[in-house]
PDB file of C-alpha atoms in Angstrom:
ATOM      1  CA  MET A   1       0.000   0.000   0.000  1.00 53.00           C
ATOM      2  CA  THR A   2       1.257   3.465  -0.894  1.00 67.00           C
ATOM      3  CA  GLU A   3       2.089   5.565   2.158  1.00 72.00           C
ATOM      4  CA  PRO A   4      -0.002   8.696   2.800  1.00 78.00           C
ATOM      5  CA  VAL A   5       1.578  12.081   2.205  1.00 85.00           C
ATOM      6  CA  LEU A   6       2.198  13.948   5.462  1.00 83.00           C
ATOM      7  CA  ASP A   7       3.002  17.645   5.831  1.00 84.00           C
ATOM      8  CA  VAL A   8       4.452  18.281   9.294  1.00 84.00           C
ATOM      9  CA  HIS A   9       3.911  21.863  10.445  1.00 79.00           C
ATOM     10  CA  LEU A  10       3.950  21.070  14.162  1.00 77.00           C
ATOM     11  CA  THR A  11       6.867  19.002  15.452  1.00 80.00           C
ATOM     12  CA  PRO A  12       6.888  17.361  18.909  1.00 81.00           C
ATOM     13  CA  GLU A  13       9.442  19.968  19.970  1.00 85.00           C
ATOM     14  CA  GLU A  14       7.166  22.812  18.862  1.00 85.00           C
ATOM     15  CA  ALA A  15       4.208  21.193  20.643  1.00 84.00           C
ATOM     16  CA  ALA A  16       6.285  20.985  23.824  1.00 88.00           C
ATOM     17  CA  ILE A  17       7.211  24.679  23.565  1.00 91.00           C
ATOM     18  CA  ALA A  18       3.529  25.565  23.112  1.00 89.00           C
ATOM     19  CA  LEU A  19       2.556  23.479  26.144  1.00 91.00           C
ATOM     20  CA  ARG A  20       5.146  25.193  28.326  1.00 95.00           C
ATOM     21  CA  ALA A  21       4.025  28.641  27.200  1.00 95.00           C
ATOM     22  CA  GLU A  22       0.315  27.947  27.677  1.00 94.00           C
ATOM     23  CA  ALA A  23       0.821  26.184  31.006  1.00 96.00           C
ATOM     24  CA  LYS A  24       2.824  29.107  32.362  1.00 97.00           C
ATOM     25  CA  ALA A  25       0.217  31.614  31.195  1.00 97.00           C
ATOM     26  CA  GLY A  26      -2.674  29.622  32.626  1.00 97.00           C
ATOM     27  CA  LEU A  27      -1.176  28.555  35.935  1.00 97.00           C
ATOM     28  CA  THR A  28      -0.059  32.100  36.762  1.00 97.00           C
ATOM     29  CA  ALA A  29      -3.388  33.667  35.762  1.00 97.00           C
ATOM     30  CA  SER A  30      -6.201  34.583  38.121  1.00 96.00           C
ATOM     31  CA  PRO A  31      -8.356  32.548  37.936  1.00 96.00           C
ATOM     32  CA  LYS A  32      -6.122  29.698  36.822  1.00 98.00           C
ATOM     33  CA  TRP A  33      -6.767  27.734  33.622  1.00 97.00           C
ATOM     34  CA  VAL A  34      -5.275  25.154  31.271  1.00 96.00           C
ATOM     35  CA  SER A  35      -6.120  24.634  27.606  1.00 92.00           C
ATOM     36  CA  PRO A  36      -8.403  21.694  26.731  1.00 90.00           C
ATOM     37  CA  LYS A  37      -6.139  20.801  23.805  1.00 85.00           C
ATOM     38  CA  TRP A  38      -3.845  19.064  26.313  1.00 88.00           C
ATOM     39  CA  PHE A  39      -6.555  16.559  27.319  1.00 89.00           C
ATOM     40  CA  TYR A  40      -5.846  14.369  24.328  1.00 83.00           C
ATOM     41  CA  ASP A  41      -2.848  12.204  25.034  1.00 84.00           C
ATOM     42  CA  ALA A  42      -3.372   8.462  24.425  1.00 84.00           C
ATOM     43  CA  VAL A  43      -5.184   7.967  27.740  1.00 90.00           C
ATOM     44  CA  GLY A  44      -7.280  11.108  27.304  1.00 90.00           C
ATOM     45  CA  SER A  45      -8.266  10.135  23.778  1.00 85.00           C
ATOM     46  CA  ASP A  46      -9.378   6.681  24.972  1.00 89.00           C
ATOM     47  CA  LEU A  47     -11.368   8.241  27.802  1.00 93.00           C
ATOM     48  CA  PHE A  48     -13.068  10.643  25.402  1.00 91.00           C
ATOM     49  CA  GLU A  49     -14.034   7.757  23.118  1.00 90.00           C
ATOM     50  CA  GLU A  50     -15.616   6.138  26.163  1.00 94.00           C
ATOM     51  CA  ILE A  51     -17.451   9.393  26.954  1.00 95.00           C
ATOM     52  CA  THR A  52     -19.002   9.456  23.476  1.00 93.00           C
ATOM     53  CA  ARG A  53     -20.685   6.114  24.230  1.00 95.00           C
ATOM     54  CA  LEU A  54     -22.163   7.177  27.597  1.00 97.00           C
ATOM     55  CA  PRO A  55     -25.958   7.513  27.821  1.00 97.00           C
ATOM     56  CA  GLU A  56     -25.656  11.089  29.125  1.00 97.00           C
ATOM     57  CA  TYR A  57     -23.401  12.267  26.284  1.00 97.00           C
ATOM     58  CA  TYR A  58     -25.801  12.898  23.408  1.00 97.00           C
ATOM     59  CA  PRO A  59     -23.722  15.092  20.976  1.00 96.00           C
ATOM     60  CA  THR A  60     -21.941  12.257  19.163  1.00 95.00           C
ATOM     61  CA  ARG A  61     -25.155  10.293  18.582  1.00 96.00           C
ATOM     62  CA  ALA A  62     -27.092  13.400  17.566  1.00 97.00           C
ATOM     63  CA  GLU A  63     -24.470  14.499  15.041  1.00 97.00           C
ATOM     64  CA  ARG A  64     -24.249  10.997  13.588  1.00 96.00           C
ATOM     65  CA  GLU A  65     -28.036  10.975  13.197  1.00 97.00           C
ATOM     66  CA  ILE A  66     -27.846  14.145  11.112  1.00 98.00           C
ATOM     67  CA  LEU A  67     -24.981  12.843   8.975  1.00 97.00           C
ATOM     68  CA  LEU A  68     -26.782   9.577   8.305  1.00 97.00           C
ATOM     69  CA  ALA A  69     -29.743  11.563   7.020  1.00 98.00           C
ATOM     70  CA  ARG A  70     -27.878  14.346   5.209  1.00 98.00           C
ATOM     71  CA  ALA A  71     -24.484  13.089   3.976  1.00 98.00           C
ATOM     72  CA  GLY A  72     -25.855  12.471   0.485  1.00 97.00           C
ATOM     73  CA  GLU A  73     -27.299  15.972   0.346  1.00 98.00           C
ATOM     74  CA  ILE A  74     -23.992  17.411   1.550  1.00 98.00           C
ATOM     75  CA  ALA A  75     -22.165  15.552  -1.216  1.00 98.00           C
ATOM     76  CA  SER A  76     -24.560  16.604  -3.974  1.00 97.00           C
ATOM     77  CA  THR A  77     -24.653  20.226  -2.803  1.00 98.00           C
ATOM     78  CA  THR A  78     -20.894  20.706  -2.487  1.00 98.00           C
ATOM     79  CA  GLY A  79     -19.569  18.397  -5.226  1.00 97.00           C
ATOM     80  CA  ALA A  80     -16.356  18.487  -3.210  1.00 97.00           C
ATOM     81  CA  HIS A  81     -13.152  17.175  -4.770  1.00 96.00           C
ATOM     82  CA  ALA A  82     -11.364  17.249  -1.405  1.00 94.00           C
ATOM     83  CA  LEU A  83     -12.684  16.638   2.121  1.00 95.00           C
ATOM     84  CA  VAL A  84     -10.616  18.488   4.700  1.00 93.00           C
ATOM     85  CA  GLU A  85     -11.265  17.352   8.263  1.00 92.00           C
ATOM     86  CA  LEU A  86      -9.995  19.325  11.228  1.00 91.00           C
ATOM     87  CA  GLY A  87      -9.413  16.599  13.821  1.00 81.00           C
ATOM     88  CA  SER A  88      -9.197  12.820  13.648  1.00 68.00           C
ATOM     89  CA  GLY A  89      -9.684  11.286  10.236  1.00 55.00           C
ATOM     90  CA  SER A  90     -10.681   7.788  11.321  1.00 60.00           C
ATOM     91  CA  SER A  91     -14.059   8.296  12.944  1.00 72.00           C
ATOM     92  CA  GLU A  92     -17.294   6.734  11.752  1.00 78.00           C
ATOM     93  CA  LYS A  93     -18.726  10.198  11.082  1.00 86.00           C
ATOM     94  CA  THR A  94     -15.865  10.963   8.690  1.00 90.00           C
ATOM     95  CA  ARG A  95     -16.593   7.770   6.802  1.00 93.00           C
ATOM     96  CA  LEU A  96     -20.230   8.758   6.315  1.00 95.00           C
ATOM     97  CA  LEU A  97     -19.000  11.851   4.461  1.00 96.00           C
ATOM     98  CA  LEU A  98     -16.304   9.955   2.555  1.00 95.00           C
ATOM     99  CA  ASP A  99     -18.840   7.337   1.451  1.00 96.00           C
ATOM    100  CA  ALA A 100     -21.338   9.960   0.301  1.00 97.00           C
ATOM    101  CA  LEU A 101     -18.763  11.989  -1.626  1.00 96.00           C
ATOM    102  CA  ARG A 102     -17.265   8.877  -3.205  1.00 94.00           C
ATOM    103  CA  ASP A 103     -20.721   7.637  -4.212  1.00 95.00           C
ATOM    104  CA  HIS A 104     -21.452  11.064  -5.708  1.00 96.00           C
ATOM    105  CA  GLY A 105     -18.366  10.628  -7.867  1.00 94.00           C
ATOM    106  CA  THR A 106     -16.510  13.856  -7.061  1.00 94.00           C
ATOM    107  CA  LEU A 107     -14.123  12.989  -4.218  1.00 94.00           C
ATOM    108  CA  ASN A 108     -10.440  12.658  -5.113  1.00 92.00           C
ATOM    109  CA  GLU A 109      -8.635  13.497  -1.884  1.00 93.00           C
ATOM    110  CA  PHE A 110      -8.971  13.349   1.895  1.00 93.00           C
ATOM    111  CA  VAL A 111      -7.012  15.901   3.943  1.00 91.00           C
ATOM    112  CA  PRO A 112      -7.064  15.174   7.695  1.00 90.00           C
ATOM    113  CA  LEU A 113      -5.412  17.620  10.100  1.00 88.00           C
ATOM    114  CA  ASP A 114      -4.318  16.542  13.580  1.00 84.00           C
ATOM    115  CA  VAL A 115      -1.696  17.560  16.134  1.00 79.00           C
ATOM    116  CA  SER A 116      -0.405  13.991  16.574  1.00 76.00           C
ATOM    117  CA  VAL A 117       1.906  12.459  13.953  1.00 78.00           C
ATOM    118  CA  SER A 118       1.228   8.917  15.162  1.00 75.00           C
ATOM    119  CA  ALA A 119      -2.560   9.326  15.347  1.00 77.00           C
ATOM    120  CA  LEU A 120      -2.667  10.975  11.939  1.00 82.00           C
ATOM    121  CA  THR A 121      -0.454   8.330  10.339  1.00 83.00           C
ATOM    122  CA  ASP A 122      -2.556   5.489  11.729  1.00 82.00           C
ATOM    123  CA  ALA A 123      -5.816   7.141  10.627  1.00 83.00           C
ATOM    124  CA  ALA A 124      -4.501   7.982   7.161  1.00 85.00           C
ATOM    125  CA  GLN A 125      -3.219   4.455   6.560  1.00 86.00           C
ATOM    126  CA  GLN A 126      -6.555   2.960   7.601  1.00 87.00           C
ATOM    127  CA  ILE A 127      -8.467   5.309   5.314  1.00 89.00           C
ATOM    128  CA  MET A 128      -6.161   4.455   2.403  1.00 89.00           C
ATOM    129  CA  ALA A 129      -6.689   0.749   3.037  1.00 89.00           C
ATOM    130  CA  ASP A 130     -10.472   1.110   3.110  1.00 89.00           C
ATOM    131  CA  TYR A 131     -10.811   3.617   0.242  1.00 89.00           C
ATOM    132  CA  GLN A 132      -8.657   2.217  -2.515  1.00 85.00           C
ATOM    133  CA  GLY A 133      -7.402   4.768  -5.009  1.00 85.00           C
ATOM    134  CA  MET A 134      -8.183   7.821  -2.897  1.00 88.00           C
ATOM    135  CA  LYS A 135      -5.329  10.211  -2.217  1.00 90.00           C
ATOM    136  CA  VAL A 136      -4.738  10.965   1.463  1.00 91.00           C
ATOM    137  CA  HIS A 137      -2.718  14.088   2.287  1.00 90.00           C
ATOM    138  CA  GLY A 138      -2.357  14.496   6.047  1.00 88.00           C
ATOM    139  CA  VAL A 139      -1.358  17.704   7.802  1.00 87.00           C
ATOM    140  CA  VAL A 140       0.256  17.611  11.235  1.00 84.00           C
ATOM    141  CA  GLY A 141      -0.711  20.928  12.757  1.00 82.00           C
ATOM    142  CA  ASP A 142      -2.918  22.920  15.106  1.00 80.00           C
ATOM    143  CA  PHE A 143      -6.227  24.093  13.659  1.00 77.00           C
ATOM    144  CA  THR A 144      -5.780  27.403  15.464  1.00 74.00           C
ATOM    145  CA  GLU A 145      -2.415  28.031  13.775  1.00 74.00           C
ATOM    146  CA  HIS A 146      -1.903  26.163  10.507  1.00 67.00           C
ATOM    147  CA  LEU A 147      -5.078  26.469   8.451  1.00 76.00           C
ATOM    148  CA  GLY A 148      -3.353  28.591   5.841  1.00 72.00           C
ATOM    149  CA  LEU A 149      -1.219  25.595   4.893  1.00 71.00           C
ATOM    150  CA  LEU A 150      -4.052  23.225   3.968  1.00 80.00           C
ATOM    151  CA  PRO A 151      -3.723  21.444   0.597  1.00 79.00           C
ATOM    152  CA  GLY A 152      -6.536  20.030  -1.534  1.00 82.00           C
ATOM    153  CA  ALA A 153      -8.063  20.600  -4.961  1.00 82.00           C
ATOM    154  CA  SER A 154     -11.023  22.973  -5.277  1.00 90.00           C
ATOM    155  CA  PRO A 155     -13.856  22.744  -4.519  1.00 95.00           C
ATOM    156  CA  ARG A 156     -13.019  21.775  -0.939  1.00 95.00           C
ATOM    157  CA  LEU A 157     -15.318  20.906   1.935  1.00 97.00           C
ATOM    158  CA  VAL A 158     -13.809  21.706   5.346  1.00 96.00           C
ATOM    159  CA  ALA A 159     -15.471  19.683   8.107  1.00 96.00           C
ATOM    160  CA  PHE A 160     -15.169  20.729  11.746  1.00 96.00           C
ATOM    161  CA  LEU A 161     -17.377  18.291  13.609  1.00 95.00           C
ATOM    162  CA  GLY A 162     -18.198  17.190  17.146  1.00 92.00           C
ATOM    163  CA  GLY A 163     -19.010  20.616  18.531  1.00 94.00           C
ATOM    164  CA  THR A 164     -15.286  21.276  19.045  1.00 93.00           C
ATOM    165  CA  ILE A 165     -15.875  24.889  17.972  1.00 96.00           C
ATOM    166  CA  GLY A 166     -17.448  25.333  21.413  1.00 96.00           C
ATOM    167  CA  ASN A 167     -14.044  24.957  23.068  1.00 94.00           C
ATOM    168  CA  LEU A 168     -13.082  28.343  21.649  1.00 94.00           C
ATOM    169  CA  ILE A 169     -14.154  31.546  23.355  1.00 93.00           C
ATOM    170  CA  PRO A 170     -15.800  34.157  21.072  1.00 95.00           C
ATOM    171  CA  GLU A 171     -12.562  35.979  20.217  1.00 95.00           C
ATOM    172  CA  GLU A 172     -10.898  32.670  19.315  1.00 93.00           C
ATOM    173  CA  ARG A 173     -13.904  31.651  17.222  1.00 95.00           C
ATOM    174  CA  ASP A 174     -13.708  34.905  15.284  1.00 95.00           C
ATOM    175  CA  LYS A 175     -10.056  34.223  14.521  1.00 93.00           C
ATOM    176  CA  PHE A 176     -10.803  30.621  13.570  1.00 93.00           C
ATOM    177  CA  PHE A 177     -13.638  31.442  11.174  1.00 96.00           C
ATOM    178  CA  ALA A 178     -11.552  34.187   9.570  1.00 94.00           C
ATOM    179  CA  SER A 179      -8.650  31.756   9.118  1.00 92.00           C
ATOM    180  CA  VAL A 180     -10.886  29.173   7.457  1.00 94.00           C
ATOM    181  CA  ARG A 181     -12.367  31.818   5.185  1.00 94.00           C
ATOM    182  CA  ASP A 182      -8.885  33.057   4.229  1.00 91.00           C
ATOM    183  CA  VAL A 183      -7.814  29.615   3.037  1.00 90.00           C
ATOM    184  CA  LEU A 184     -10.972  28.935   1.006  1.00 93.00           C
ATOM    185  CA  GLU A 185     -11.848  30.213  -2.441  1.00 93.00           C
ATOM    186  CA  PRO A 186     -15.291  31.771  -2.961  1.00 96.00           C
ATOM    187  CA  GLY A 187     -17.795  28.964  -3.409  1.00 96.00           C
ATOM    188  CA  GLU A 188     -15.954  26.442  -1.225  1.00 96.00           C
ATOM    189  CA  TRP A 189     -17.644  25.020   1.857  1.00 98.00           C
ATOM    190  CA  LEU A 190     -17.543  24.733   5.662  1.00 98.00           C
ATOM    191  CA  LEU A 191     -19.474  21.984   7.466  1.00 98.00           C
ATOM    192  CA  LEU A 192     -19.732  22.890  11.137  1.00 98.00           C
ATOM    193  CA  GLY A 193     -21.049  20.894  14.094  1.00 97.00           C
ATOM    194  CA  THR A 194     -22.535  22.963  16.935  1.00 98.00           C
ATOM    195  CA  ASP A 195     -24.156  21.797  20.153  1.00 98.00           C
ATOM    196  CA  LEU A 196     -27.297  23.815  20.890  1.00 98.00           C
ATOM    197  CA  VAL A 197     -28.551  25.647  23.972  1.00 98.00           C
ATOM    198  CA  LYS A 198     -30.969  23.445  25.920  1.00 97.00           C
ATOM    199  CA  ASP A 199     -32.081  22.458  29.429  1.00 97.00           C
ATOM    200  CA  PRO A 200     -29.067  23.084  31.715  1.00 97.00           C
ATOM    201  CA  GLU A 201     -29.704  19.803  33.547  1.00 97.00           C
ATOM    202  CA  VAL A 202     -29.260  17.868  30.295  1.00 97.00           C
ATOM    203  CA  LEU A 203     -26.071  19.793  29.563  1.00 97.00           C
ATOM    204  CA  VAL A 204     -24.537  19.319  32.994  1.00 98.00           C
ATOM    205  CA  ARG A 205     -25.258  15.569  32.968  1.00 98.00           C
ATOM    206  CA  ALA A 206     -23.474  15.296  29.624  1.00 98.00           C
ATOM    207  CA  TYR A 207     -20.323  16.670  31.275  1.00 98.00           C
ATOM    208  CA  ASP A 208     -20.705  14.997  34.685  1.00 98.00           C
ATOM    209  CA  ASP A 209     -21.762  11.413  34.009  1.00 97.00           C
ATOM    210  CA  ALA A 210     -22.842   8.988  36.694  1.00 97.00           C
ATOM    211  CA  ARG A 211     -19.911   6.617  36.080  1.00 97.00           C
ATOM    212  CA  GLY A 212     -17.323   9.359  36.539  1.00 97.00           C
ATOM    213  CA  VAL A 213     -15.655   8.863  33.148  1.00 98.00           C
ATOM    214  CA  THR A 214     -15.688  12.606  32.419  1.00 98.00           C
ATOM    215  CA  ALA A 215     -14.188  13.264  35.848  1.00 98.00           C
ATOM    216  CA  GLU A 216     -11.273  10.962  34.998  1.00 97.00           C
ATOM    217  CA  PHE A 217     -10.929  12.612  31.600  1.00 97.00           C
ATOM    218  CA  ASN A 218     -10.774  16.014  33.299  1.00 98.00           C
ATOM    219  CA  ARG A 219      -8.210  14.964  35.912  1.00 97.00           C
ATOM    220  CA  ASN A 220      -6.070  13.346  33.211  1.00 96.00           C
ATOM    221  CA  VAL A 221      -4.918  16.801  32.105  1.00 96.00           C
ATOM    222  CA  LEU A 222      -3.046  17.024  35.424  1.00 97.00           C
ATOM    223  CA  ARG A 223      -1.307  13.740  34.614  1.00 97.00           C
ATOM    224  CA  VAL A 224      -0.298  15.212  31.255  1.00 95.00           C
ATOM    225  CA  LEU A 225       1.230  18.219  33.046  1.00 97.00           C
ATOM    226  CA  ASN A 226       3.000  15.882  35.475  1.00 97.00           C
ATOM    227  CA  ARG A 227       4.492  13.803  32.665  1.00 96.00           C
ATOM    228  CA  GLU A 228       5.327  16.539  30.172  1.00 95.00           C
ATOM    229  CA  LEU A 229       6.377  19.332  32.528  1.00 96.00           C
ATOM    230  CA  GLY A 230       7.618  17.459  35.582  1.00 97.00           C
ATOM    231  CA  ALA A 231       4.777  18.787  37.743  1.00 97.00           C
ATOM    232  CA  ASN A 232       3.714  17.041  40.945  1.00 97.00           C
ATOM    233  CA  PHE A 233      -0.069  17.434  40.899  1.00 97.00           C
ATOM    234  CA  VAL A 234      -1.969  14.799  42.877  1.00 97.00           C
ATOM    235  CA  PRO A 235      -4.954  14.383  40.542  1.00 97.00           C
ATOM    236  CA  GLU A 236      -7.036  12.526  43.129  1.00 97.00           C
ATOM    237  CA  GLU A 237      -6.997  15.662  45.307  1.00 97.00           C
ATOM    238  CA  PHE A 238      -8.866  17.662  42.656  1.00 98.00           C
ATOM    239  CA  ARG A 239     -12.625  17.297  42.247  1.00 98.00           C
ATOM    240  CA  HIS A 240     -14.321  17.398  38.849  1.00 98.00           C
ATOM    241  CA  ILE A 241     -16.824  20.248  38.489  1.00 98.00           C
ATOM    242  CA  ALA A 242     -19.193  20.877  35.565  1.00 98.00           C
ATOM    243  CA  LEU A 243     -21.475  23.901  35.648  1.00 97.00           C
ATOM    244  CA  TRP A 244     -23.657  25.915  33.308  1.00 98.00           C
ATOM    245  CA  ASN A 245     -22.701  29.550  32.782  1.00 97.00           C
ATOM    246  CA  ALA A 246     -26.039  31.043  31.749  1.00 97.00           C
ATOM    247  CA  GLU A 247     -24.592  34.448  30.862  1.00 97.00           C
ATOM    248  CA  GLU A 248     -21.998  33.056  28.442  1.00 97.00           C
ATOM    249  CA  GLU A 249     -24.173  30.082  27.454  1.00 98.00           C
ATOM    250  CA  TRP A 250     -21.415  27.560  27.917  1.00 98.00           C
ATOM    251  CA  ILE A 251     -20.520  24.624  30.125  1.00 98.00           C
ATOM    252  CA  GLU A 252     -17.397  25.090  32.226  1.00 97.00           C
ATOM    253  CA  MET A 253     -15.315  22.165  33.395  1.00 98.00           C
ATOM    254  CA  ARG A 254     -13.134  22.853  36.382  1.00 98.00           C
ATOM    255  CA  LEU A 255     -10.935  21.010  38.846  1.00 98.00           C
ATOM    256  CA  ARG A 256     -11.432  22.076  42.473  1.00 98.00           C
ATOM    257  CA  ALA A 257      -8.652  21.577  45.010  1.00 98.00           C
ATOM    258  CA  ASP A 258      -9.902  19.538  47.980  1.00 97.00           C
ATOM    259  CA  ARG A 259      -7.230  21.072  50.189  1.00 97.00           C
ATOM    260  CA  ALA A 260      -4.533  23.709  50.007  1.00 97.00           C
ATOM    261  CA  ALA A 261      -1.666  22.555  47.799  1.00 96.00           C
ATOM    262  CA  LYS A 262       1.671  23.769  46.477  1.00 97.00           C
ATOM    263  CA  VAL A 263       2.512  22.296  43.074  1.00 97.00           C
ATOM    264  CA  HIS A 264       6.017  22.452  41.639  1.00 98.00           C
ATOM    265  CA  VAL A 265       6.329  22.518  37.839  1.00 97.00           C
ATOM    266  CA  GLU A 266       9.912  21.524  37.112  1.00 97.00           C
ATOM    267  CA  ALA A 267      10.041  22.487  33.421  1.00 96.00           C
ATOM    268  CA  LEU A 268       8.832  25.999  34.226  1.00 96.00           C
ATOM    269  CA  GLY A 269      10.784  26.489  37.436  1.00 96.00           C
ATOM    270  CA  LEU A 270       7.422  27.433  38.901  1.00 97.00           C
ATOM    271  CA  ASP A 271       5.630  26.839  42.194  1.00 97.00           C
ATOM    272  CA  VAL A 272       1.860  27.134  41.975  1.00 97.00           C
ATOM    273  CA  GLU A 273      -0.225  27.524  45.121  1.00 97.00           C
ATOM    274  CA  PHE A 274      -3.852  26.423  45.351  1.00 98.00           C
ATOM    275  CA  ALA A 275      -6.098  27.443  48.213  1.00 98.00           C
ATOM    276  CA  ALA A 276      -8.576  24.861  49.495  1.00 98.00           C
ATOM    277  CA  GLY A 277     -11.574  25.058  47.173  1.00 98.00           C
ATOM    278  CA  GLU A 278      -9.726  26.991  44.457  1.00 98.00           C
ATOM    279  CA  GLU A 279     -10.655  25.975  40.936  1.00 98.00           C
ATOM    280  CA  LEU A 280      -8.628  25.436  37.777  1.00 98.00           C
ATOM    281  CA  ARG A 281     -10.698  25.909  34.615  1.00 98.00           C
ATOM    282  CA  THR A 282      -9.924  23.197  32.084  1.00 97.00           C
ATOM    283  CA  GLU A 283     -12.562  23.677  29.396  1.00 96.00           C
ATOM    284  CA  VAL A 284     -15.425  25.774  28.169  1.00 97.00           C
ATOM    285  CA  SER A 285     -17.930  24.179  25.811  1.00 97.00           C
ATOM    286  CA  ALA A 286     -20.108  26.855  24.268  1.00 98.00           C
ATOM    287  CA  LYS A 287     -23.654  26.037  23.178  1.00 98.00           C
ATOM    288  CA  PHE A 288     -25.185  27.848  20.252  1.00 98.00           C
ATOM    289  CA  ARG A 289     -28.330  29.280  18.728  1.00 98.00           C
ATOM    290  CA  ARG A 290     -28.919  29.450  14.989  1.00 98.00           C
ATOM    291  CA  GLU A 291     -28.933  33.242  14.873  1.00 98.00           C
ATOM    292  CA  GLY A 292     -25.578  33.426  16.645  1.00 98.00           C
ATOM    293  CA  VAL A 293     -23.934  30.880  14.361  1.00 98.00           C
ATOM    294  CA  THR A 294     -25.317  32.671  11.294  1.00 98.00           C
ATOM    295  CA  ARG A 295     -23.969  36.012  12.534  1.00 98.00           C
ATOM    296  CA  GLU A 296     -20.483  34.734  13.388  1.00 98.00           C
ATOM    297  CA  LEU A 297     -20.177  32.984  10.033  1.00 98.00           C
ATOM    298  CA  ALA A 298     -21.414  36.046   8.131  1.00 98.00           C
ATOM    299  CA  GLU A 299     -18.909  38.287   9.883  1.00 97.00           C
ATOM    300  CA  ALA A 300     -16.122  35.993   8.639  1.00 97.00           C
ATOM    301  CA  GLY A 301     -17.388  35.901   5.047  1.00 97.00           C
ATOM    302  CA  PHE A 302     -19.617  32.818   4.976  1.00 98.00           C
ATOM    303  CA  GLU A 303     -23.216  32.505   3.881  1.00 98.00           C
ATOM    304  CA  LEU A 304     -25.302  29.894   5.698  1.00 98.00           C
ATOM    305  CA  HIS A 305     -26.682  27.514   3.071  1.00 97.00           C
ATOM    306  CA  ARG A 306     -28.207  24.649   5.079  1.00 98.00           C
ATOM    307  CA  TRP A 307     -29.074  24.126   8.759  1.00 98.00           C
ATOM    308  CA  TRP A 308     -29.994  20.667  10.003  1.00 98.00           C
ATOM    309  CA  THR A 309     -30.721  19.354  13.516  1.00 98.00           C
ATOM    310  CA  ASP A 310     -31.320  15.908  14.927  1.00 98.00           C
ATOM    311  CA  GLU A 311     -34.924  14.925  15.560  1.00 97.00           C
ATOM    312  CA  GLU A 312     -34.836  16.201  19.146  1.00 97.00           C
ATOM    313  CA  GLY A 313     -33.226  19.527  18.201  1.00 97.00           C
ATOM    314  CA  ARG A 314     -30.187  18.991  20.416  1.00 98.00           C
ATOM    315  CA  PHE A 315     -27.361  19.448  17.892  1.00 98.00           C
ATOM    316  CA  ALA A 316     -26.942  21.207  14.552  1.00 98.00           C
ATOM    317  CA  LEU A 317     -24.882  20.778  11.419  1.00 98.00           C
ATOM    318  CA  SER A 318     -24.572  23.862   9.261  1.00 98.00           C
ATOM    319  CA  LEU A 319     -23.264  24.002   5.707  1.00 98.00           C
ATOM    320  CA  SER A 320     -21.921  27.404   4.699  1.00 98.00           C
ATOM    321  CA  ARG A 321     -20.394  28.747   1.499  1.00 98.00           C
ATOM    322  CA  ALA A 322     -17.434  31.111   1.342  1.00 97.00           C
ATOM    323  CA  ILE A 323     -18.528  34.296  -0.418  1.00 96.00           C
ATOM    324  CA  GLY A 324     -16.397  36.786  -2.287  1.00 82.00           C
TER     325      GLY A 324
END
């Protein structure tokens, strides 16, 4: 089997530098925070896959429901020659799009972008094995930094699924949408998954499941900091918190110190003090309304073309066209 083409724009050394910079900024801020991008080491990725199968966590099932119903329409509307996916390229949802575009007869190339060389290589090889004759051109990079380097023959369809856009605060979303628009030609497409505003109890349960899988996923970021930066967090001494911020319309995940602690971070030469009950914010997950999504896309130069939800109206997929 021919090996996939890989463009590496983010080396392990560069990722380590970024982690040190972000960890220093977040751990010295008030209130303290860490970026959710550091959740996804091998253990974190496995835990997240487990989360997507939990009864409380509806987004994955809801988005798949929409794709099952609409992938053919997406393919016929876009006529995409290249599918660009920001994130893992091996998921079942990706394959629904690949199948539809292949069946439509336009797809020539799959362009997955991921921060992990190993994960991207494995995914790309599997896709090449299962989709004989399709070119796979992987990009190792950060979707907040390297969008301008995306390959692919026009017309392209950029897919950003799973509601991951919600992990960006409004200013970061503005930058992201502008970056996507800059790399696309007029008439090319963005397929965006957005979790919708709903009953706060439903939302909180999705991020604080009864089995405690999300709690382990949340605490795992401390293990990443321990391993990568020589920190000495005791993850078991931090309690998982998920709460609904009604003003911002997002879920916040936090880790709350059970007792006062002093954490040394060797790679930063930094001592970080936590008071008993102090919280470290690890993630925001914004929830959206159609009018807000339409406005943010329009401000970046996109025109909303289609808006689909699952039957219960919990999650939306929007298909937007880049305009001149």
